[in-house]
Short mmCIF file of C-alpha atoms in Angstrom, two decimals:
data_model
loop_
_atom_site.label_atom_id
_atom_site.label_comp_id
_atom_site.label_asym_id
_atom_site.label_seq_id
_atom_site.Cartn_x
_atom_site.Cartn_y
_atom_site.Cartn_z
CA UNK A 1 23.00 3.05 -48.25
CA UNK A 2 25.21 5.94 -48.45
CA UNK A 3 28.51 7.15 -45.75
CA UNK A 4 26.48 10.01 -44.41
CA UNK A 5 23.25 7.80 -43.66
CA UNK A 6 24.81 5.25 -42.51
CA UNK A 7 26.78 7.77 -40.20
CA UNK A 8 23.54 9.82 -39.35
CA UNK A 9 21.90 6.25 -37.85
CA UNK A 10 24.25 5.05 -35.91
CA UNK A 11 24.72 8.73 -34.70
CA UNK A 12 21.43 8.48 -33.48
CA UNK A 13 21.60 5.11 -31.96
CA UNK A 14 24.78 6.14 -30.29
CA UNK A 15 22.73 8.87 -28.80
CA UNK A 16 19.36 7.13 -27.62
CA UNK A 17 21.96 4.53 -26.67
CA UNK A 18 23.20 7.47 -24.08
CA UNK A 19 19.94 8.82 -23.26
CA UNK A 20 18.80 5.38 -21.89
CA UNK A 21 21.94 5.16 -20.04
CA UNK A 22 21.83 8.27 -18.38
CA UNK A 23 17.70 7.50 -17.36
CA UNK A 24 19.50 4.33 -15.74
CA UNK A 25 22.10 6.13 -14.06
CA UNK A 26 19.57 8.25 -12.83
CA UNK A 27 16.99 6.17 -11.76
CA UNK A 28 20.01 4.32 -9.76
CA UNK A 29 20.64 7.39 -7.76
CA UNK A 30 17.30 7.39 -6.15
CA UNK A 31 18.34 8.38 -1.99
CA UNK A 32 15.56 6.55 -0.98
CA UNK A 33 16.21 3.03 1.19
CA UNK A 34 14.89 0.11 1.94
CA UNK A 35 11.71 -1.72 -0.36
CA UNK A 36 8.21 -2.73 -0.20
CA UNK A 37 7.12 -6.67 0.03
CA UNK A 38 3.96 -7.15 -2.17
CA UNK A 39 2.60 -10.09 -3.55
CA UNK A 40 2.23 -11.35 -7.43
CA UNK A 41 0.09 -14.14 -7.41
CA UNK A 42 1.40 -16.70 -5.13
CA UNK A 43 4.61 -15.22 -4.69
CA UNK A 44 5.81 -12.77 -2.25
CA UNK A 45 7.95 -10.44 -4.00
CA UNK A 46 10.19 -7.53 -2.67
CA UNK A 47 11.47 -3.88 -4.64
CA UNK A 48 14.20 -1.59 -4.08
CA UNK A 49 13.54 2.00 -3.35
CA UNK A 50 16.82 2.31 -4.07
CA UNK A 51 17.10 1.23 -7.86
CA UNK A 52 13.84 -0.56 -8.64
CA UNK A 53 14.92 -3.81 -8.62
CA UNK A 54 12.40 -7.08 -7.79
CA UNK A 55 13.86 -10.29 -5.97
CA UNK A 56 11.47 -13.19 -5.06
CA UNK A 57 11.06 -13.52 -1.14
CA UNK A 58 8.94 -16.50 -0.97
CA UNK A 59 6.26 -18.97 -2.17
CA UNK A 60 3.29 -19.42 -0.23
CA UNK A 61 1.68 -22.33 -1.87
CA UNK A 62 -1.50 -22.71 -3.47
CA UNK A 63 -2.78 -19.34 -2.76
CA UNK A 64 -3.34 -15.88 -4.15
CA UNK A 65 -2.04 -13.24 -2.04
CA UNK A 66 -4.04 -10.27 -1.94
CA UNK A 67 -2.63 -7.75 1.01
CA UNK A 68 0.57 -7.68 2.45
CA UNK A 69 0.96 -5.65 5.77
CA UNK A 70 3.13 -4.86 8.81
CA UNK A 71 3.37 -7.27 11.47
CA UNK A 72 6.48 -5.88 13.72
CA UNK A 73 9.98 -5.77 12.43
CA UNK A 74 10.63 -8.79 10.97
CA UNK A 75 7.20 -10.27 10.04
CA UNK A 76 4.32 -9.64 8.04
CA UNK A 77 0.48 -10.22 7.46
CA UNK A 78 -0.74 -11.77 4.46
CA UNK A 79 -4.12 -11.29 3.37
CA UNK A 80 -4.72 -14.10 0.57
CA UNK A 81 -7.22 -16.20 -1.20
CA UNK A 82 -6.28 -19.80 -0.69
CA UNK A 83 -7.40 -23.20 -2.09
CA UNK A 84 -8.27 -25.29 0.24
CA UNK A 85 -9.90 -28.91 -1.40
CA UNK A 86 -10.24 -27.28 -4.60
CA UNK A 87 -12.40 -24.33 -3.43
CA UNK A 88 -11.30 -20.48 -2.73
CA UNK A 89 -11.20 -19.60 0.86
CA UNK A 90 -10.00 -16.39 2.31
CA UNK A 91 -7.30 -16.75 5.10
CA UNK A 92 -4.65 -15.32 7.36
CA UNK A 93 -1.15 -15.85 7.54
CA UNK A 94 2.00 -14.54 8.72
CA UNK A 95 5.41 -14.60 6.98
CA UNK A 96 8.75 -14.34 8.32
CA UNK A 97 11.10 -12.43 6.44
CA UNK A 98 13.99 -13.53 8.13
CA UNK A 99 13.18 -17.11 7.32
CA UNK A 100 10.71 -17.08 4.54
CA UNK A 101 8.27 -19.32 7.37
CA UNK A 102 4.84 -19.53 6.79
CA UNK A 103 2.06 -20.27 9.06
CA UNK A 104 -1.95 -19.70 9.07
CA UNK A 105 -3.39 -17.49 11.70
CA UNK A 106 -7.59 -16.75 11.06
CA UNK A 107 -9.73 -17.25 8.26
CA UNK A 108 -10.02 -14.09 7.40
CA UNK A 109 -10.52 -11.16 4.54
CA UNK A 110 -8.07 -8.97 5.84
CA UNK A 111 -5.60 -7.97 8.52
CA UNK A 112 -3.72 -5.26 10.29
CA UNK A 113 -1.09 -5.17 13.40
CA UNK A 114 -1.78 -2.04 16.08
CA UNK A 115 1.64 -1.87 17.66
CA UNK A 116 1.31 0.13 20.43
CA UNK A 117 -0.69 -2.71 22.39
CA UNK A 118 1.18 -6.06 20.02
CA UNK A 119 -2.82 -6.58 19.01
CA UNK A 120 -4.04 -7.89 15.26
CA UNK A 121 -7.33 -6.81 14.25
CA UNK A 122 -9.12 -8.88 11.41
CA UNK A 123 -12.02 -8.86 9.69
CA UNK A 124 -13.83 -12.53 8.90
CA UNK A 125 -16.28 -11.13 6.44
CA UNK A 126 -19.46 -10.68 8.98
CA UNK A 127 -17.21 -9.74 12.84
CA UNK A 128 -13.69 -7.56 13.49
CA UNK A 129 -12.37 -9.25 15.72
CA UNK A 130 -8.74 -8.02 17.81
CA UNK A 131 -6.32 -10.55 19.25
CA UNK A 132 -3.75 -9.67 21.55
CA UNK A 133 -0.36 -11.30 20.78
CA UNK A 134 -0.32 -12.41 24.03
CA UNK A 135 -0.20 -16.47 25.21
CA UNK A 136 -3.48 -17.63 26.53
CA UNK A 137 -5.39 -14.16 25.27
CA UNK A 138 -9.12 -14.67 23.96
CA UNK A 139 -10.33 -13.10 20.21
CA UNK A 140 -12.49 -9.92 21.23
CA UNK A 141 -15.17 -8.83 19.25
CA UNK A 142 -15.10 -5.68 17.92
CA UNK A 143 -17.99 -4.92 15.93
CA UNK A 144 -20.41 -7.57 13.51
CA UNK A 145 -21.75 -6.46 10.60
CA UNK A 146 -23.52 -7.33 7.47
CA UNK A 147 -21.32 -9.75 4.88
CA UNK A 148 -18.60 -8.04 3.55
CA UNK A 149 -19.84 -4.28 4.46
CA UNK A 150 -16.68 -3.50 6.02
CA UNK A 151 -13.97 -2.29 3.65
CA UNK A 152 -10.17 -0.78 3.93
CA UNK A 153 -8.66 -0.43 7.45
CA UNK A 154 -6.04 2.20 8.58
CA UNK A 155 -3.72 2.14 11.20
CA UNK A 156 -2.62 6.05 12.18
CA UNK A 157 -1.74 6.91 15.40
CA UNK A 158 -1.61 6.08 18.93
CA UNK A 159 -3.33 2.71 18.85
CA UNK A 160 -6.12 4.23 16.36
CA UNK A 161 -7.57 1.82 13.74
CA UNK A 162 -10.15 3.29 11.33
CA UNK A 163 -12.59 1.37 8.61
CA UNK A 164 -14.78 2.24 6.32
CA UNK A 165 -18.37 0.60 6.48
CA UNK A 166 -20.78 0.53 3.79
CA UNK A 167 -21.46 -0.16 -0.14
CA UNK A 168 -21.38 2.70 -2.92
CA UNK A 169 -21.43 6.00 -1.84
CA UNK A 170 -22.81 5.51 1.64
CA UNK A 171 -19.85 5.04 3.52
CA UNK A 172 -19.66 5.26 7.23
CA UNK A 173 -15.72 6.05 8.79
CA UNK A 174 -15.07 4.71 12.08
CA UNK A 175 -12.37 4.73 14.82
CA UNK A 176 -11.41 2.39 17.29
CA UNK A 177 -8.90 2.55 19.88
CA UNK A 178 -6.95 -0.51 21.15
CA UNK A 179 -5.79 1.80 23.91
CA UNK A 180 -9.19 2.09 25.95
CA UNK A 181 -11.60 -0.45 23.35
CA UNK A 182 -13.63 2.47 22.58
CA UNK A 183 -15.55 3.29 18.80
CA UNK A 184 -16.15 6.75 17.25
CA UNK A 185 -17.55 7.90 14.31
CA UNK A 186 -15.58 10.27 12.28
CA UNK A 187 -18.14 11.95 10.46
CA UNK A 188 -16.33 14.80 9.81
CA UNK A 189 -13.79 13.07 8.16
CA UNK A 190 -16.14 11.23 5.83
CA UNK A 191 -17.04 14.44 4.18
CA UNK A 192 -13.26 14.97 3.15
CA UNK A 193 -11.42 11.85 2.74
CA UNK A 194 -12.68 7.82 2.00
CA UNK A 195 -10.04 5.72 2.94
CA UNK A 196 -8.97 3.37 -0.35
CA UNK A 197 -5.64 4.93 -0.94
CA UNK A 198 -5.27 6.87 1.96
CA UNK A 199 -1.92 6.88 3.87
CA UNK A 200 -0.98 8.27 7.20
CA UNK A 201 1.54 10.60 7.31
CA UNK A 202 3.09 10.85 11.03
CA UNK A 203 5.36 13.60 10.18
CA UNK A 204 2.14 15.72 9.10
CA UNK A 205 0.04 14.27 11.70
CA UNK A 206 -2.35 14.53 8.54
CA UNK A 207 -4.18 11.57 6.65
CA UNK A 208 -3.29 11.77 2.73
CA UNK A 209 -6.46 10.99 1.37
CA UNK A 210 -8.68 11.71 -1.95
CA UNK A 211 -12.48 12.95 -1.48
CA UNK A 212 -15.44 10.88 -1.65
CA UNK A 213 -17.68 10.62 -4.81
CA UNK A 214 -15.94 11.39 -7.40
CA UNK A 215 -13.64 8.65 -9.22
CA UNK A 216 -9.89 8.34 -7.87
CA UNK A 217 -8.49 9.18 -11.26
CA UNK A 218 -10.24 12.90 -11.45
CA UNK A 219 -9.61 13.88 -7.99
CA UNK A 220 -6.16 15.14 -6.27
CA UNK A 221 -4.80 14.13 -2.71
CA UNK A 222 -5.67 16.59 0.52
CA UNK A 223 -4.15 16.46 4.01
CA UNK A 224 -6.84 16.22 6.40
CA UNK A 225 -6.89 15.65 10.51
CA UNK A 226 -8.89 13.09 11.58
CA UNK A 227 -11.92 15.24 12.41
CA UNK A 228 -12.37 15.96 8.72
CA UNK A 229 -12.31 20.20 9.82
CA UNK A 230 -8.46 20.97 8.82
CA UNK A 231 -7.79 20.08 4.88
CA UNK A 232 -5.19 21.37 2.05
CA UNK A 233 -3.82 19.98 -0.74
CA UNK A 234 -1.11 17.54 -0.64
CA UNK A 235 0.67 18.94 -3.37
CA UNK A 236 1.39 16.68 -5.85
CA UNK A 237 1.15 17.42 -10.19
CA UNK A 238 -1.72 18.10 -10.88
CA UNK A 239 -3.90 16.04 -13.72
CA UNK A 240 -2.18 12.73 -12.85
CA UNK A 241 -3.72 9.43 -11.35
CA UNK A 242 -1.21 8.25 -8.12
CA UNK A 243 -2.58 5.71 -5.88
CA UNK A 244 -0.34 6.14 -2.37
CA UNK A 245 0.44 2.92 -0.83
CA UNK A 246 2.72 3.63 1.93
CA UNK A 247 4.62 6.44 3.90
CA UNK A 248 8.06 5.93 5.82
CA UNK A 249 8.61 8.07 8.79
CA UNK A 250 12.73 8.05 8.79
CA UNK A 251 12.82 9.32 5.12
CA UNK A 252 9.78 11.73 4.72
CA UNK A 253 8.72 9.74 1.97
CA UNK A 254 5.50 9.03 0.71
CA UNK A 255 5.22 5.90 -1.86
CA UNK A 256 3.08 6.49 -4.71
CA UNK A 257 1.43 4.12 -7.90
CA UNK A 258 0.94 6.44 -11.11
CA UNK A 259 -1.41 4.57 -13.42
CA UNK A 260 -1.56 6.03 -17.19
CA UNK A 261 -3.59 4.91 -20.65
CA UNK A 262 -1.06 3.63 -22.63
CA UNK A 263 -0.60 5.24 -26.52
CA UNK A 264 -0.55 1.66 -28.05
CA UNK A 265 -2.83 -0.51 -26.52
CA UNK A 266 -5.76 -1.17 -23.86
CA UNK A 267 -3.70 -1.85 -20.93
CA UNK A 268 -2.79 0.48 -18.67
CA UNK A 269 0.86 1.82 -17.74
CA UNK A 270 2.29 1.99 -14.01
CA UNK A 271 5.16 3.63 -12.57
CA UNK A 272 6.29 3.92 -8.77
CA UNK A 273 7.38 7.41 -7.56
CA UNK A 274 8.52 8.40 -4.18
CA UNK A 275 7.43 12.34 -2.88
CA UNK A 276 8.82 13.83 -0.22
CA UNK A 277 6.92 15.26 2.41
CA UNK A 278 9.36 17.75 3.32
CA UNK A 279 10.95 19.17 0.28
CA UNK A 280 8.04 18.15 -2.56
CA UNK A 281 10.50 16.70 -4.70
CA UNK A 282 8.80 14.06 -6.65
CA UNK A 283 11.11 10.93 -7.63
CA UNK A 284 10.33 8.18 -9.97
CA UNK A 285 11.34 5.11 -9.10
CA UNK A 286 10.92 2.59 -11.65
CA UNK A 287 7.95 2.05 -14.70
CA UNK A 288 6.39 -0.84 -15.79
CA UNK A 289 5.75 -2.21 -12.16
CA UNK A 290 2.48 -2.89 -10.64
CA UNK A 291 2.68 -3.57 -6.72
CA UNK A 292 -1.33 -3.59 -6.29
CA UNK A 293 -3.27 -1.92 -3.31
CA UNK A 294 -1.58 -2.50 -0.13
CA UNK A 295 2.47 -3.05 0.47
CA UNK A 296 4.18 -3.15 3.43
CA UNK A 297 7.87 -1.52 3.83
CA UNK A 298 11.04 -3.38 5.25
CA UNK A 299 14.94 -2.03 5.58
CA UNK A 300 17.42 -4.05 4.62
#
């Protein structure tokens, strides 16, 4: 091997050397605080907005955990399937982030916390049900329905929870308020948004959403009000497949999943971006990380 090639490759490995650096540098800069809990398998497992980075929160047995949600400031709802005498059973729980405690609330399919009246609503498969966090405080019925017919849940604003009801392409989007216990159908807002992947965003007083019918990949994200009669585009690049997952209110920022063929194999590529609502600047936060379809966000 001669001077000059031997000069010319490590030239070029001094310089991808720098590139990579520089990506880290700036992927470390990201202004964005605080992470998102999310579960892998039967771990609970936290990542920084800040500079991608994972840590392990907790173990939670057995289990498969399958939703993680908010549950005030310092807990959170797990939505998991469990083994229980060596057969799968869907369940409940609550995790304490302070503490890494565990402890099993309903059996259940899946969970959210309405904090404006401290009340969980959960789904058992055939009833919602909504239990006050209160001592001595009864499980109200909601609404029963046919086995699993009732599909994501939504908490926006005001006490409002909505869920989607139905199979295929016949899905019904309804509203309930924990407020006054009263049920509306938004059928206004079926026509513009279904709600896997949808994310409130309070700033906006819009719901970022993606239209029914068509598959989640081919279509873009809208803003729409709640009645389904005030849409526009969310703004995002155009020809790419983001999932949202969560919005925080403090930082304008909107939490995204990009999912991507990869060149060299069958499995696909994911990367975690952060948009601002505000200024449209679209930041990625790390690749290579999968946090699945529903996170919840702590500060620390």
């Amino acid at each position: 091997m001669t001077c000059k090639l031997q000069y010319t490759i490590r030239a070029i490995m001094a310089l991808a050397g720098a590139l990579l650096l520089v990506a880290c540098e700036e992927q470390g800069r990201s202004p964005y605080q605080g992470g998102l809990f999310f579960g892998q398998g039967s771990y609970l497992m936290r990542f920084s907005l800040q500079d991608g980075g994972l840590s392990v929160e907790g173990h939670l047995g057995d289990t498969e955990i399958l939703e993680v949600s908010p549950f005030g400031n310092d807990h959170l709802l797990i939505s998991e399937s469990a083994s229980v005498n060596r057969l799968r059973v869907p369940r409940i729980s609550w995790f304490d982030i302070d503490t890494g405690e565990t402890a099993d609330l309903y059996a259940g399919v899946a969970a959210r916390f309405v904090p404006e009246t401290a009340t969980i609503v959960y789904d058992n498969g055939t009833e919602l049900f909504a239990v006050p966090q209160i001592d001595n405080s009864d499980n109200q019925l909601i609404l029963a329905h046919g086995q699993n017919l009732l599909g994501d849940m939504l908490v926006v604003q005001g006490g409002i929870v909505l869920f989607e009801m139905g199979r295929g392409d016949e899905l019904e989007i309804h509203a309930w308020n924990a407020i006054d216990n009263s049920m509306t159908r938004l059928e206004g807002l079926e026509t513009a948004c279904r709600l896997d992947g949808a994310v409130w965003i309070a700033a906006l007083d819009r719901l970022a959403c993606k239209p029914p019918g068509a598959p989640a990949a081919e279509t873009a994200y809208s803003l729409a009000n709640l009645e389904g009669s005030q849409q526009e585009p969310l703004g995002l690049p155009a020809g790419r497949n983001f999932r949202a997952l969560v919005y925080v209110p403090g930082q304008d920022a909107l939490v995204l999943q990009e999912t991507e063929k990869s060149r060299l194999g069958s499995r696909d590529q994911y990367s975690v971006w952060v948009y601002n609502v505000v200024t449209k600047e679209l930041t990625r936060i790390a690749d290579n990380i999968f946090l699945g379809a529903a996170v919840a966000y702590g500060e620390y």
